[in-house]
Tab-separated table of C-alpha atoms and ligand atoms in Angstrom:
chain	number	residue	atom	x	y	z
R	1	UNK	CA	19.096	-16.003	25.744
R	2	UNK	CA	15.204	-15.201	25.986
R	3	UNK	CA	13.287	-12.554	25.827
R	4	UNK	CA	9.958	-12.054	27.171
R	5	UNK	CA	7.205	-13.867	24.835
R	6	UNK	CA	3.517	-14.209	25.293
R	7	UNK	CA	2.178	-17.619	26.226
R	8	UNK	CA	0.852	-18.439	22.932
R	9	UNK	CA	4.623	-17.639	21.984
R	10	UNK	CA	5.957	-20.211	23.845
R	11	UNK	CA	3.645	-23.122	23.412
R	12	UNK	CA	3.681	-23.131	19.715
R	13	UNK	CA	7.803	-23.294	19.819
R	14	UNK	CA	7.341	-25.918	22.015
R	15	UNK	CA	5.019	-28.013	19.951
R	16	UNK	CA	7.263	-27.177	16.929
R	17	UNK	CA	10.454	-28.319	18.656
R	18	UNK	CA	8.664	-31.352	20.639
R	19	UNK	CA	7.135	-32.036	16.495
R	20	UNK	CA	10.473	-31.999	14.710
R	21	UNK	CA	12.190	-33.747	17.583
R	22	UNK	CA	10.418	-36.930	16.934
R	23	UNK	CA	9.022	-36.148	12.578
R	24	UNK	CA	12.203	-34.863	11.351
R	25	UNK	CA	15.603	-35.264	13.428
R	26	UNK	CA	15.239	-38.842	13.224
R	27	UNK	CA	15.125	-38.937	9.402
R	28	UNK	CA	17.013	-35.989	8.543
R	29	UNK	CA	20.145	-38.243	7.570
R	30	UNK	CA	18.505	-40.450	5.326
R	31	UNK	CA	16.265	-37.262	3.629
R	32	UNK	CA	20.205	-35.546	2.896
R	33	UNK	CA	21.561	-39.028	1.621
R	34	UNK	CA	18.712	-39.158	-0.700
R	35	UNK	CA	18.396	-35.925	-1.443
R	36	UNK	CA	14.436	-35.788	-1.009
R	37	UNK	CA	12.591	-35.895	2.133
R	38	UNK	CA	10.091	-38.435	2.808
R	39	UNK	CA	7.361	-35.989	1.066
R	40	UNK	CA	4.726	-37.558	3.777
R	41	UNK	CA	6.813	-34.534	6.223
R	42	UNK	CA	4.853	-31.440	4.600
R	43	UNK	CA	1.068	-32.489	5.402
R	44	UNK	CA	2.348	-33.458	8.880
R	45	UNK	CA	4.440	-29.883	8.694
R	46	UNK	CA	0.642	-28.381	7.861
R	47	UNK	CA	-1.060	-29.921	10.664
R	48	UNK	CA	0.847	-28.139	12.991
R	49	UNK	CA	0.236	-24.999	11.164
R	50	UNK	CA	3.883	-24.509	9.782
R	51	UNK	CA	2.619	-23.252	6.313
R	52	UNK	CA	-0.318	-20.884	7.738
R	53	UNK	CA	2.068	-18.993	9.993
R	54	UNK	CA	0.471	-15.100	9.523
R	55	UNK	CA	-1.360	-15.712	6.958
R	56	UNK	CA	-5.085	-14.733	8.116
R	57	UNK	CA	-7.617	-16.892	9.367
R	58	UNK	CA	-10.005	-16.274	6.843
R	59	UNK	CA	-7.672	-17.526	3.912
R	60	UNK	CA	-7.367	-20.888	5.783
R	61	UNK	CA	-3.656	-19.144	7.994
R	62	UNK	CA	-3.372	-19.264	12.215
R	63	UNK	CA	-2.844	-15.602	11.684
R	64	UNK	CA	-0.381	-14.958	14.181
R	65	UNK	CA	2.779	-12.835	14.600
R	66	UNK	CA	6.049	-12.230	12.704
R	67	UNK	CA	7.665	-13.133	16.236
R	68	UNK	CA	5.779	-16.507	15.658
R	69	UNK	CA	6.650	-17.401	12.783
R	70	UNK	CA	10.529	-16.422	13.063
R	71	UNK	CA	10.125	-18.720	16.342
R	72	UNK	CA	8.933	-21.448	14.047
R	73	UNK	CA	11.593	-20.689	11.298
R	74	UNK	CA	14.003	-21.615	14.246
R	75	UNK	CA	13.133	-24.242	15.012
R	76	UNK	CA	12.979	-25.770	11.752
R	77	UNK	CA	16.560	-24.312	10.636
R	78	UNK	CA	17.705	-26.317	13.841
R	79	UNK	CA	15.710	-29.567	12.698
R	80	UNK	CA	16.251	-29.613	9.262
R	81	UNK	CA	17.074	-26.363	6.819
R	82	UNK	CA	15.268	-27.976	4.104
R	83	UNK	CA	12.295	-28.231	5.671
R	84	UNK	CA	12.341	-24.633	6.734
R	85	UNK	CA	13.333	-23.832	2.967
R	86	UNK	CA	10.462	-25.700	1.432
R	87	UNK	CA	7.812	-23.571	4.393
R	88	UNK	CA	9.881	-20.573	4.027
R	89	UNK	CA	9.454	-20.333	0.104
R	90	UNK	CA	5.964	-21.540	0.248
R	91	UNK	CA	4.550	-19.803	2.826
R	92	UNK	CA	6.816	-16.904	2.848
R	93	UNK	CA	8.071	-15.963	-0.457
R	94	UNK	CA	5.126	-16.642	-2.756
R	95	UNK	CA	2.163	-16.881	0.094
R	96	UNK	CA	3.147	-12.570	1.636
R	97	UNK	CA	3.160	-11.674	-1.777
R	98	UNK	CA	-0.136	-12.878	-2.485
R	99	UNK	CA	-0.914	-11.499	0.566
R	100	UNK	CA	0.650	-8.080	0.124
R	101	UNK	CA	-0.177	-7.368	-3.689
R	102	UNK	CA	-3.254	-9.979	-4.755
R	103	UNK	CA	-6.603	-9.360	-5.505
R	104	UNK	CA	-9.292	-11.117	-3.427
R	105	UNK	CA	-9.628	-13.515	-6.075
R	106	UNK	CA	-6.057	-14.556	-6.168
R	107	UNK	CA	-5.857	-14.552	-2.279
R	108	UNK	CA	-9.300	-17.069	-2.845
R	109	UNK	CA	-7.468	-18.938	-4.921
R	110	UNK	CA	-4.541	-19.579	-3.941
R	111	UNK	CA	-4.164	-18.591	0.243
R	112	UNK	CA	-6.246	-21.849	1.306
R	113	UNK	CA	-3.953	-24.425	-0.384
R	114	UNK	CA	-0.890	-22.430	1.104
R	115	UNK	CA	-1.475	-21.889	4.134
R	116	UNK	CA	-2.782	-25.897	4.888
R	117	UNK	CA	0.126	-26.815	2.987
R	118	UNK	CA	-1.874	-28.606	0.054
R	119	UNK	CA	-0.498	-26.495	-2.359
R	120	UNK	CA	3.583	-25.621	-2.939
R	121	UNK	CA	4.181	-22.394	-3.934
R	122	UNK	CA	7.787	-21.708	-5.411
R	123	UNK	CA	9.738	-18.064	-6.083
R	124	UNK	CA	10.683	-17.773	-9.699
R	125	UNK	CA	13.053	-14.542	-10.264
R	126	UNK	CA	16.846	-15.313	-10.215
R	127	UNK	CA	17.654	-16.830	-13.947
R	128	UNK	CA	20.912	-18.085	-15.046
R	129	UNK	CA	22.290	-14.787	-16.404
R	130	UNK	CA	20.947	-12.441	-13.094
R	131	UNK	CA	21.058	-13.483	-9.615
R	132	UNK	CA	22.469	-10.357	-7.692
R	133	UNK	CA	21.049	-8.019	-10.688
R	134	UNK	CA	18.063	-8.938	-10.136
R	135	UNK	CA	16.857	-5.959	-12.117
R	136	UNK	CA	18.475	-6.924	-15.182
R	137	UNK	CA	15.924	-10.423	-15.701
R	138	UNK	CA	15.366	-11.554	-19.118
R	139	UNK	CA	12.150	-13.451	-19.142
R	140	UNK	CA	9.281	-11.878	-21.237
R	141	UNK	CA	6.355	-11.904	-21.019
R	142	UNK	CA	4.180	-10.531	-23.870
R	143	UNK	CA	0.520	-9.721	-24.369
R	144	UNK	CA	-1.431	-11.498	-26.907
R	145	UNK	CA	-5.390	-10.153	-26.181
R	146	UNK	CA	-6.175	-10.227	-22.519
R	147	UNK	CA	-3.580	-13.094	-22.121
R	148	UNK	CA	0.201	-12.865	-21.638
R	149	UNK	CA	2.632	-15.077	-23.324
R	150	UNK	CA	5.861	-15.892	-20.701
R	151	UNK	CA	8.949	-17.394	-22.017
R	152	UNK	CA	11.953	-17.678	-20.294
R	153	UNK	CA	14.403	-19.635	-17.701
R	154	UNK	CA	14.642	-19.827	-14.035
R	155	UNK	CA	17.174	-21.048	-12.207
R	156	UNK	CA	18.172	-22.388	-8.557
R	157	UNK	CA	14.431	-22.328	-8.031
R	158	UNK	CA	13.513	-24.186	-4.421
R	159	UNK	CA	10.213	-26.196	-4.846
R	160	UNK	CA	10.400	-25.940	-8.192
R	161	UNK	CA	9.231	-29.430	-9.079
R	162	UNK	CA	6.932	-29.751	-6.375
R	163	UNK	CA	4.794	-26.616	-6.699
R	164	UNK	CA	1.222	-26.178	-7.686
R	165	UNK	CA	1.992	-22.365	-8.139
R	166	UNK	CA	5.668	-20.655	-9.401
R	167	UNK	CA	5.666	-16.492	-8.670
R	168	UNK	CA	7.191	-16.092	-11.926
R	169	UNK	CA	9.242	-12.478	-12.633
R	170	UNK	CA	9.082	-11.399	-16.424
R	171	UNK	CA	9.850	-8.174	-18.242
R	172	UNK	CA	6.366	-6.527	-19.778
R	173	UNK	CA	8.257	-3.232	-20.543
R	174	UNK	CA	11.541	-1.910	-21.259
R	175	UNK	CA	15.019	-2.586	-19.268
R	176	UNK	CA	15.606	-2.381	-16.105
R	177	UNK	CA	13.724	-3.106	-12.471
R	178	UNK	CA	10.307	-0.736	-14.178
R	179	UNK	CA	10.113	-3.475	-16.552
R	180	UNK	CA	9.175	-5.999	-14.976
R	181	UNK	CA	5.438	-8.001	-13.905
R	182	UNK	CA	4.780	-10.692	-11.645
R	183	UNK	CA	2.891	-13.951	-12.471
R	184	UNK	CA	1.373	-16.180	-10.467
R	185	UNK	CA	1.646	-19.295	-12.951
R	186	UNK	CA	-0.150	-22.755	-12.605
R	187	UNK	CA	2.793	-25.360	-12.796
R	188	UNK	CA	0.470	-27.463	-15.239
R	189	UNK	CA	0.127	-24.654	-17.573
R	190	UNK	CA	0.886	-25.976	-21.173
R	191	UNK	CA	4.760	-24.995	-22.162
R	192	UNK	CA	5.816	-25.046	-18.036
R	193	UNK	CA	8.469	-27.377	-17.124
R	194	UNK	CA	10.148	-28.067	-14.199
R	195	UNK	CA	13.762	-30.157	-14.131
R	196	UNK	CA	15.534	-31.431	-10.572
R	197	UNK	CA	18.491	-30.122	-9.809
R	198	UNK	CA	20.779	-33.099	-8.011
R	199	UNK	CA	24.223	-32.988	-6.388
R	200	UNK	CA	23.798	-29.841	-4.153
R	201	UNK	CA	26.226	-29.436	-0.986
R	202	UNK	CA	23.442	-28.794	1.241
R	203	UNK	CA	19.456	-28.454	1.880
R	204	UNK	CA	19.564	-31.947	-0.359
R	205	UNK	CA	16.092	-32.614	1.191
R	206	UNK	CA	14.482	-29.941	-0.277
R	207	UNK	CA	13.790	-29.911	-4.659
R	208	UNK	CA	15.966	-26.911	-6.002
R	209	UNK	CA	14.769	-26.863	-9.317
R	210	UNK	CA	15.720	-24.928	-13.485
R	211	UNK	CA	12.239	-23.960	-14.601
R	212	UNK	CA	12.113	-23.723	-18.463
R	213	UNK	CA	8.820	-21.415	-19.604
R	214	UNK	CA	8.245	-22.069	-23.608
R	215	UNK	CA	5.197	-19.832	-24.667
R	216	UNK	CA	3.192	-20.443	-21.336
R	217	UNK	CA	-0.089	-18.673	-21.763
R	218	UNK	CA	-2.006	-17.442	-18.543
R	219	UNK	CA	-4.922	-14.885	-18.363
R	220	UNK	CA	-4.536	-11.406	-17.285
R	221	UNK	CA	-6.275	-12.441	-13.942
R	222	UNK	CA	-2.574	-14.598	-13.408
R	223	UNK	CA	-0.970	-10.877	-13.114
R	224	UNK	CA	0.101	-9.912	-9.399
R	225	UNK	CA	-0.019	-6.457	-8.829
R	226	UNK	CA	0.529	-4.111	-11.676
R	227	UNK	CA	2.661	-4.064	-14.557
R	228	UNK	CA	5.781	-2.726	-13.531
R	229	UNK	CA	5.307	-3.504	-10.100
R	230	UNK	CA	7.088	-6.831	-10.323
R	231	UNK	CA	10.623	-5.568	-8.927
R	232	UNK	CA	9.160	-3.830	-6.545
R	233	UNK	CA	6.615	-7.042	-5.293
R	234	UNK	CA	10.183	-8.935	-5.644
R	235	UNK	CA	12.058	-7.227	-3.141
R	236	UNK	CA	9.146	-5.862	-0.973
R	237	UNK	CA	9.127	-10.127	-0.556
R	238	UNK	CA	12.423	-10.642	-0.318
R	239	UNK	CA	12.968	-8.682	3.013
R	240	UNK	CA	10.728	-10.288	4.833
R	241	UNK	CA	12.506	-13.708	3.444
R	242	UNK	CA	15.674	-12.514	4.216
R	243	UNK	CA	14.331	-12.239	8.310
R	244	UNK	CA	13.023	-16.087	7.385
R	245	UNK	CA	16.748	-17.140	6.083
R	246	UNK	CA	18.253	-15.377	9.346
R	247	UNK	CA	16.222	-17.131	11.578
R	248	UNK	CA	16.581	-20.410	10.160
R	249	UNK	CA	20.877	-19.630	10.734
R	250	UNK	CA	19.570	-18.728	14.466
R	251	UNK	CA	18.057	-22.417	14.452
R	252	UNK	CA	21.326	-23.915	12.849
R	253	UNK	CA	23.323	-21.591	15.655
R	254	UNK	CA	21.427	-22.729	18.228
R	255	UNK	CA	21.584	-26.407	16.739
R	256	UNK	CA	25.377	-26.243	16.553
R	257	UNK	CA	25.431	-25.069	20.401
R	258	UNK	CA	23.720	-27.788	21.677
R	259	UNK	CA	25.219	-30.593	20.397
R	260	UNK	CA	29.096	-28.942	20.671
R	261	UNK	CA	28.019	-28.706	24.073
R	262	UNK	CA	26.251	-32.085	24.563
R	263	UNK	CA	29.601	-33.849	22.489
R	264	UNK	CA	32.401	-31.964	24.835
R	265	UNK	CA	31.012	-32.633	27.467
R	266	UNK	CA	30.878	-36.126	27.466
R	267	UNK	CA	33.582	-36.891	25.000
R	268	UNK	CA	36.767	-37.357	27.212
R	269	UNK	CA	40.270	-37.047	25.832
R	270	UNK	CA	44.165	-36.971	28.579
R	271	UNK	CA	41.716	-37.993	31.493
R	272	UNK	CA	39.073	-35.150	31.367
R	273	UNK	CA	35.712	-33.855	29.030
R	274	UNK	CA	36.949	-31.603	26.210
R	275	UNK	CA	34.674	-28.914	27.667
R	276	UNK	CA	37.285	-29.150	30.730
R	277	UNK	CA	40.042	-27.611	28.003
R	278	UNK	CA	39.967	-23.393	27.457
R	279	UNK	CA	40.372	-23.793	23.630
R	280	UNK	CA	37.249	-25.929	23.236
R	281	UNK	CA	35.386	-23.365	25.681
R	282	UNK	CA	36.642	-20.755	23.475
R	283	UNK	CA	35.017	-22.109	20.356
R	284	UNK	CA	31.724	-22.867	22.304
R	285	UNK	CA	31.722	-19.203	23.666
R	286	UNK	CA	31.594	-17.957	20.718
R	287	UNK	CA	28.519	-20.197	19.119
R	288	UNK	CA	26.913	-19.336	22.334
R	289	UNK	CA	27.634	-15.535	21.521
R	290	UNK	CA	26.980	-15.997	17.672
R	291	UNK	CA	23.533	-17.735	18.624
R	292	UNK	CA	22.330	-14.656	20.884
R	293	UNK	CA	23.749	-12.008	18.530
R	294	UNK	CA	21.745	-13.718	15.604
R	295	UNK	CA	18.684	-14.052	17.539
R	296	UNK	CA	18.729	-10.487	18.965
R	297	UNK	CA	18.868	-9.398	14.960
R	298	UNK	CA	16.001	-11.383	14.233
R	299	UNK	CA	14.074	-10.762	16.856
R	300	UNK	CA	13.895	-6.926	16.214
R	301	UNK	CA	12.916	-7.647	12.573
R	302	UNK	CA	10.055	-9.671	13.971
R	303	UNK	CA	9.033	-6.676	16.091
R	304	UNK	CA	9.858	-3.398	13.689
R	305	UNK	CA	7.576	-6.036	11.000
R	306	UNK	CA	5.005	-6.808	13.951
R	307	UNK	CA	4.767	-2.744	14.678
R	308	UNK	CA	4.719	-1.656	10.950
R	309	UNK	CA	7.398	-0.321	10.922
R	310	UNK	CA	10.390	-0.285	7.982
R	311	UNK	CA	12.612	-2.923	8.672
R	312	UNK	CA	14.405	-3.812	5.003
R	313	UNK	CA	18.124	-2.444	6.352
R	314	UNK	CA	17.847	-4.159	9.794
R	315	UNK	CA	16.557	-7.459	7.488
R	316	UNK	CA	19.859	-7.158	5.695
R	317	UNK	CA	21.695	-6.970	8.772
R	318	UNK	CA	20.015	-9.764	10.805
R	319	UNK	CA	20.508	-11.786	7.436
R	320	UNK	CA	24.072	-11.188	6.788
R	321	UNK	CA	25.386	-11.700	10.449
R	322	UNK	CA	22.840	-14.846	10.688
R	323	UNK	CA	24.162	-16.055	7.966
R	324	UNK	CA	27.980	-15.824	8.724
R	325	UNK	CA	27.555	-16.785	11.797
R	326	UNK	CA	25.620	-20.410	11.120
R	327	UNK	CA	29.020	-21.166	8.589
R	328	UNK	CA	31.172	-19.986	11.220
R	329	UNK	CA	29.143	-21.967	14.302
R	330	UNK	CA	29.237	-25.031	12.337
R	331	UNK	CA	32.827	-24.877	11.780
R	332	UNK	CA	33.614	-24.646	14.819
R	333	UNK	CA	30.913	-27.672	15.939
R	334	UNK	CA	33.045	-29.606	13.461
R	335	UNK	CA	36.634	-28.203	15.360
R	336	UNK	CA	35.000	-29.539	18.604
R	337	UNK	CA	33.749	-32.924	17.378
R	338	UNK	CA	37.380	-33.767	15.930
R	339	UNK	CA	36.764	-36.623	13.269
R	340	UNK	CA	33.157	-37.203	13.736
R	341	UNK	CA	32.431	-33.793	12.858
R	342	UNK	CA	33.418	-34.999	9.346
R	343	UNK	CA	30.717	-38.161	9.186
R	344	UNK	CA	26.800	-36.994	8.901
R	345	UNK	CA	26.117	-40.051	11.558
R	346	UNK	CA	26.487	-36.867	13.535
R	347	UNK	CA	24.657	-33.253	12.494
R	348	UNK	CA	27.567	-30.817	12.395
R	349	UNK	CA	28.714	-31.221	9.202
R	350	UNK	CA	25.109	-31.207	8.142
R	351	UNK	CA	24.841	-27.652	9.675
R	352	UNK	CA	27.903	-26.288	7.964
R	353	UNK	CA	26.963	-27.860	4.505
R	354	UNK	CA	22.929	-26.245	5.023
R	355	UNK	CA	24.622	-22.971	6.145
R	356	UNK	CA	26.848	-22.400	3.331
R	357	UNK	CA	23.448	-21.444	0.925
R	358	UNK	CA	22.579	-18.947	3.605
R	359	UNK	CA	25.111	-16.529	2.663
R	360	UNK	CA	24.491	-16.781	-0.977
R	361	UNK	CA	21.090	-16.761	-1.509
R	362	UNK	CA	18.122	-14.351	-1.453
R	363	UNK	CA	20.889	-11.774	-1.728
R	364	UNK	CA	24.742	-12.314	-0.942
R	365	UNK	CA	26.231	-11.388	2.160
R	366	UNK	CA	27.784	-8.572	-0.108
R	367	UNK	CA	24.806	-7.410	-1.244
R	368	UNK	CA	23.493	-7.351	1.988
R	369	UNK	CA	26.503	-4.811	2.399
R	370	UNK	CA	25.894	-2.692	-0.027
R	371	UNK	CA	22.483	-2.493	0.890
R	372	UNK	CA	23.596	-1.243	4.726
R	373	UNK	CA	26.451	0.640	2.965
R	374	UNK	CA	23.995	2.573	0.468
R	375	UNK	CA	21.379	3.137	3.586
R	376	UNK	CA	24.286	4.611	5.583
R	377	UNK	CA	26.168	6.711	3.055
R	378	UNK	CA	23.015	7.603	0.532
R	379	UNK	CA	25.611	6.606	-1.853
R	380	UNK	CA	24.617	3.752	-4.265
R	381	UNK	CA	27.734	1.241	-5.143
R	382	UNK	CA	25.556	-1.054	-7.195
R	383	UNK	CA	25.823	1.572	-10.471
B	401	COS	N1	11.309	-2.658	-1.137
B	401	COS	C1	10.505	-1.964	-1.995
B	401	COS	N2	10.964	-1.429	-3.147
B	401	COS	C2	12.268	-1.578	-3.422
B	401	COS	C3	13.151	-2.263	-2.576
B	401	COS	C4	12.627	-2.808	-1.390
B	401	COS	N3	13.406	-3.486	-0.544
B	401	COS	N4	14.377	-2.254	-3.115
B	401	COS	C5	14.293	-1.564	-4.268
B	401	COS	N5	13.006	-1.165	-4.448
B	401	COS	C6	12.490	-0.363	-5.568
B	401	COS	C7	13.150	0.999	-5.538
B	401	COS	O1	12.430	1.891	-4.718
B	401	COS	C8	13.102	1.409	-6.984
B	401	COS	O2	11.805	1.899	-7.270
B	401	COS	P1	11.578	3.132	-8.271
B	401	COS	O3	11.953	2.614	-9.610
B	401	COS	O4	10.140	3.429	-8.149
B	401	COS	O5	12.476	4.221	-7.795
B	401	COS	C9	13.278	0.083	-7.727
B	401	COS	O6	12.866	-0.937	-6.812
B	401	COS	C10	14.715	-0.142	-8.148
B	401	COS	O7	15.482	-0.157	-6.979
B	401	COS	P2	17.068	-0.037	-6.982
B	401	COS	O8	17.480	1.106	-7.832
B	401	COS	O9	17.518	-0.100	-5.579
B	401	COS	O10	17.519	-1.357	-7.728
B	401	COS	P3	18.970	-1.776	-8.099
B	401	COS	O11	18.849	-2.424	-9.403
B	401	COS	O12	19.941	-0.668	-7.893
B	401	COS	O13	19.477	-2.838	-7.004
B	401	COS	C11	19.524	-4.741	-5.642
B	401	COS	C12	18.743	-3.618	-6.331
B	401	COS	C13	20.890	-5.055	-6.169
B	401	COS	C14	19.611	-4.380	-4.195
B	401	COS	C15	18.581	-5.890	-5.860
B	401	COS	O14	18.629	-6.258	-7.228
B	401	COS	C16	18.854	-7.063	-5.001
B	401	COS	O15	18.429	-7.115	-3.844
B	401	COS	N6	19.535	-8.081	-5.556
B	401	COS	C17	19.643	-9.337	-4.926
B	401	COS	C18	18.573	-10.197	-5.476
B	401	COS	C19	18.349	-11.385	-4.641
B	401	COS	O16	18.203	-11.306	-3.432
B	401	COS	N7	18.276	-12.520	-5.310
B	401	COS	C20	17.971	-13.718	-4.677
B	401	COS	C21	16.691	-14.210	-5.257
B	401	COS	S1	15.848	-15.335	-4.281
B	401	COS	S2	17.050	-16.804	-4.049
């Protein structure tokens, strides 16, 4: 399935793919078995201009479309999902919201070591007591002069223990989503610690990380945005990560079409390739369906984003089916591969165990519901 794109379009997903076809499929087994990639991958990532994907030239970015960088998230969900996780977060998460909400001195800052991938930024706002209720966070932060004083815990945190920045989410005021500031904390700041979280199912490449905050002092400047405006700089982010995650399934999708395809069609079983049999054509029908349908989703995020135009519900939507579909594709990639499907010598069950995060994180697949539900009815489920 294409659509038209522009020529610049085309030739940077063709130097991505043509880049992770020879920097990261070949390693992507031993990265999972060792649960860190060879950390050598993210400069080589930056060269090609991975983590500068819309942010502006004159903060050190490519510029460039939303289309782009979907195109890119693609094609690094069908390499390796922890690589798009660790550009995703970075670039994505904590680089828009600098972006979006920072002052010139914080997009000086920080923007540069982004966008050329010298710096890690990681996402701190889900906390061991609130994931879905978000709104609910418990971290404080307090002021003490023209400092603030953040104490708290973060939890499930993706670059955690590789970042040079953490957006950290912390309640200035009273309960509730209007209580709450963002940070922009320094990772060496004293009373910031960062501990690896090991034994995930999937994106074991990529540091997932419990960040512990004990009294970490930062200047006023550190504040993003206003106080209060935290939730709001949260979620505002989170859409557009939620058209990231979506493309990334599209990538593992697309990954789990080609090599269901590539496997039935030269594995032979009673005299003939299992793509000669109706049941194993059924199963690839419906990746090859799942991959367009997931693509088409994303794709009109890229544009309504690209145009300026609201796109949070159709985010939601291209993230939940995106999502469901890379578990379902991957299943059935494992269906068609028999018994190899279940050894990672081959990728499938690398793409099921990588997809299964997708429909939990940066919001459910049932909060993505209620979020089309509430925009549909005008009836909020979530009180
Ligand atoms: N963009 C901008 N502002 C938004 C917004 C969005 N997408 N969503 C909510 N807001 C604003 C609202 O406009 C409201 O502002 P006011 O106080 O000025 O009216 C405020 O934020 C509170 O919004 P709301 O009432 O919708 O918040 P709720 O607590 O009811 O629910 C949900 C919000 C559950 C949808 C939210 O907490 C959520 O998305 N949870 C999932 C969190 C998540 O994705 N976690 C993963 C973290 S990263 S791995």
């Amino acid at each position: 399935m294409d659509l038209s794109l522009s020529v610049e379009q085309e030739s940077f997903r063709a130097l991505a793919r043509d880049f992770l076809e020879k920097e990261a499929v070949p390693h992507r087994i031993e990265w999972d078995r060792n649960e860190s990639v060879d950390l050598s991958i993210i400069a080589k990532m930056a060269e090609i201009g991975f983590f500068g994907l819309t942010i502006p030239e004159e903060y050190g970015g490519l510029g460039g479309d939303y289309l782009t960088y979907v195109l890119g998230m693609e094609e690094l969900g069908r390499a390796d999902s922890a690589l798009r996780g660790i550009v995703s977060v970075s670039n994505g998460l904590v680089g828009k919201s600098i972006l979006g909400f920072g002052t010139e001195e914080q997009k000086q800052e920080w923007l540069p070591g982004i966008a050329t991938g010298t710096k890690l930024g990681c996402f701190g706002l889900t906390e061991p007591d609130t994931g879905s209720d978000a709104g609910n966070l418990t971290a404080r932060a307090r002021r003490d002069g023209s400092d603030y004083v953040i104490t708290g815990q973060k939890l499930f945190i993706t670059n955690g223990t590789w970042a040079d920045v953490a957006l950290v989410f912390a309640r200035t005021g009273g309960d509730g989503p209007r209580g709450i500031t963002a940070f922009l904390v320094p990772t060496g700041t004293a009373g910031f610690e960062a501990r690896e979280i090991k034994g995930k199912l999937g994106l074991r490449g990529q540091a997932t990380a419990e960040l512990f905050l004990s009294d970490v002092r930062v200047p006023e400047s550190a504040r993003l945005g206003e106080e209060g405006q935290g939730f709001k700089i949260a979620m505002t982010t989170l859409d557009k990560g939620r058209v990231s995650v979506a493309a990334g399934c599209v990538g593992i999708v697309q990954g789990c079409l080609e090599t269901s395809v590539d496997y039935a069609t030269t594995r032979t079983q009673f005299g003939r390739p299992l793509a000669g049999f109706q049941l194993v054509q059924d199963m690839i029908a419906d990746i090859s369906l799942d991959a367009d349908a997931s693509r088409l989703l994303v794709w009109r995020c890229a544009d309504l984003i690209d145009r300026g135009l609201p796109f949070g519900i159709a985010a939601s939507k291209a993230k939940l089916f995106a999502s469901e579909a890379a578990v379902r594709a991957a299943n059935n990639a494992i269906q068609i591969y028999g018994g190899a499907g279940y050894i990672d010598e081959y990728p499938a069950q690398k793409y099921l165990r990588d997809a299964r995060v997708m429909t939990l994180y940066e919001g459910t697949s049932q909060i993505q519901k209620l979020l089309i539900g509430r925009a549909e009815t005008g009836i909020s489920a979530f009180v």
